[in-house]
XYZ file of C-alpha atoms in Angstrom:
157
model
C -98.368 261.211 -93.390
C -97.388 262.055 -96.766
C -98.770 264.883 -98.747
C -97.216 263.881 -102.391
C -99.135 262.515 -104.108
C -99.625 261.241 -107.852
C -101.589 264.059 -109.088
C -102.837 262.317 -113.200
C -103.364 258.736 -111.614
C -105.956 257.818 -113.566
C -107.041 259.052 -117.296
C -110.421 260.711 -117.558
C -111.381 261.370 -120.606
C -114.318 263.610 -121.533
C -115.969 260.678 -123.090
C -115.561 258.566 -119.757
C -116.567 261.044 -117.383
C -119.936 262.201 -120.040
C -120.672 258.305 -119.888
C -120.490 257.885 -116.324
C -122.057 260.779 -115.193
C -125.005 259.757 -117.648
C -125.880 256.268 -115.428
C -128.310 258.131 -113.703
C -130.500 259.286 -117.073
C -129.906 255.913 -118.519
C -132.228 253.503 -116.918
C -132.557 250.609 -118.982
C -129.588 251.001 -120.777
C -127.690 249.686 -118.459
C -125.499 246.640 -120.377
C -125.221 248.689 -123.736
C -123.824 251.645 -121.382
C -121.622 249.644 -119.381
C -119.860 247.844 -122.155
C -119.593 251.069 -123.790
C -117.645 252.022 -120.399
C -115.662 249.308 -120.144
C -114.307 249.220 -123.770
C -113.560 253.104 -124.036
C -111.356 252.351 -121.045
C -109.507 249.253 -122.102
C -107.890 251.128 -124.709
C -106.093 253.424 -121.995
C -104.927 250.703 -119.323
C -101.656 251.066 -118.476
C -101.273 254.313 -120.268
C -101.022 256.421 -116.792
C -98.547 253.643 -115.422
C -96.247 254.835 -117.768
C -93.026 254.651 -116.080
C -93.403 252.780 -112.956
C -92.927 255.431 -109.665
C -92.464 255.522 -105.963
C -92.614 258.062 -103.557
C -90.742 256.926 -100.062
C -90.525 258.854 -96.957
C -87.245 258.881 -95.374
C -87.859 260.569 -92.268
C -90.780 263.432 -90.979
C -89.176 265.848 -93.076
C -87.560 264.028 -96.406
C -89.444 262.244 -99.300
C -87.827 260.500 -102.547
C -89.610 260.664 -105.750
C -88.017 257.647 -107.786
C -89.578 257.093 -111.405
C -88.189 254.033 -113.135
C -86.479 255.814 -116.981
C -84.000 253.135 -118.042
C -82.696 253.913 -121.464
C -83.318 257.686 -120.979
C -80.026 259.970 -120.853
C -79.959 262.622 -119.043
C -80.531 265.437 -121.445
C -83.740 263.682 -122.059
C -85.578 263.900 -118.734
C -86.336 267.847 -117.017
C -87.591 268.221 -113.882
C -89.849 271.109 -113.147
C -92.363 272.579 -110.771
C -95.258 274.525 -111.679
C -97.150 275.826 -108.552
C -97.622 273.287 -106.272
C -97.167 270.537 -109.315
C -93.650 268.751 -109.808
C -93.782 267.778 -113.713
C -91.130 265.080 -114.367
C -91.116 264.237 -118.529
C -89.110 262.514 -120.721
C -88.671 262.725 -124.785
C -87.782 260.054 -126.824
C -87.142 260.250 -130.325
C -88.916 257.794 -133.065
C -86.898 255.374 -133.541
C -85.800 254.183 -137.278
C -86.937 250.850 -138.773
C -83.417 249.926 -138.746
C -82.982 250.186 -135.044
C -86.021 248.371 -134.505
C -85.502 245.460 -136.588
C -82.259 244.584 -134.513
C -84.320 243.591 -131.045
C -85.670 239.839 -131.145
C -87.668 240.944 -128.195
C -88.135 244.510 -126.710
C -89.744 244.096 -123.427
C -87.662 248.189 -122.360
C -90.283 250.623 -123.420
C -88.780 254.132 -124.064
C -91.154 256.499 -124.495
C -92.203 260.230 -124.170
C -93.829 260.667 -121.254
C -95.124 262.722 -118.786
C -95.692 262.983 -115.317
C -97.056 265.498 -112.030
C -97.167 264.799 -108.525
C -98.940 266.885 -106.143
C -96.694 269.225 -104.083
C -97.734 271.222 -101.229
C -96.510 274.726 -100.564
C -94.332 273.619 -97.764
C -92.479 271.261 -100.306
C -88.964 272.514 -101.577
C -87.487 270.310 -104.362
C -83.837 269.435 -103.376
C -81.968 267.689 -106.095
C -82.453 265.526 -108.737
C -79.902 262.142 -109.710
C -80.186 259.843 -112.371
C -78.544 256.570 -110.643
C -78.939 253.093 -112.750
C -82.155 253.971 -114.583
C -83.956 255.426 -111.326
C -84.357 259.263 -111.471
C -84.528 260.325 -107.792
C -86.123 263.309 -106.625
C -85.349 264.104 -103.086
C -88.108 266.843 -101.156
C -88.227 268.380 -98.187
C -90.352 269.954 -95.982
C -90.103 273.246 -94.935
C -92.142 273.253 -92.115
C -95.155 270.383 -90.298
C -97.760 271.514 -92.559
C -99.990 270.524 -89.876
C -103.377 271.940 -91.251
C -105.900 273.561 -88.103
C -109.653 272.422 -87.814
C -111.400 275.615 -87.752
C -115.332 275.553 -86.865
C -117.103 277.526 -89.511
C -120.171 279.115 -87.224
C -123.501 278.517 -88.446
C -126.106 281.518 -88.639
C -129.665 280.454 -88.671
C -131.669 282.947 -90.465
């Protein structure tokens, strides 16, 4: 089983998590706090989706990152890890009005972004290819990472 994982699936914004941490003081606020919820919220779908990403095992010991960046060039994607954190972004430049005004319909976002997947100690990045608008990110690793249940003894005082 895979231990990479998406680490920012979902935003949480200190608003959000204040709001639904407060359902159990709110008692009979219930439809004024939900649609509170609900709208706060709508305004970030498909923010975090932002590009499209899979992560595919290839064998016990391989994985492949692939996040969808067509219309990036290379200079404007890095790569990097930070602790146990692989941080994939991409900078776009604002466009000018005259560049936009040339597309009867734009249906290609490009657009900064930024994304982290959860490593695990045992995972060494190998190599990184842009190959037709998929950046793919090929990890390995190092060892099982099996993880050992240990009992934690009980004192009774």
């Amino acid at each position: 089983m895979a231990n990479i994982l998406k680490r920012e699936s979902r935003l949480r914004s200190p608003l959000s998590s204040l709001l639904s941490d407060g359902e159990k003081w709110m008692v009979g606020f219930d439809d004024v706090f939900n649609n509170l919820v609900e709208k706060w919220e709508e305004g970030f779908d498909g923010f975090h989706e932002y590009p499209a990403s899979n992560i595919k095992r290839i064998d016990d010991h391989h994985y492949r990152i692939e996040v969808a960046v067509a219309g990036f060039m290379r200079d404007e994607l890095n790569v990097d890890r930070e602790g146990d954190a692989l941080i994939v972004t991409g900078s776009k430049s604002e466009e000018t009005s005259e560049e936009r005004d040339d597309y009867l319909q734009r249906g290609i976002k490009a657009k900064s972004f930024r994304q982290s997947f959860q490593l695990t100690e045992h995972d060494k990045v190998l190599e990184a290819t842009l190959r037709h608008g998929i950046l793919e990110i090929n990890v390995k690793r190092e060892s099982n990472g099996t993880r050992k249940k240990l009992g934690i003894p009980i004192k009774e005082v």
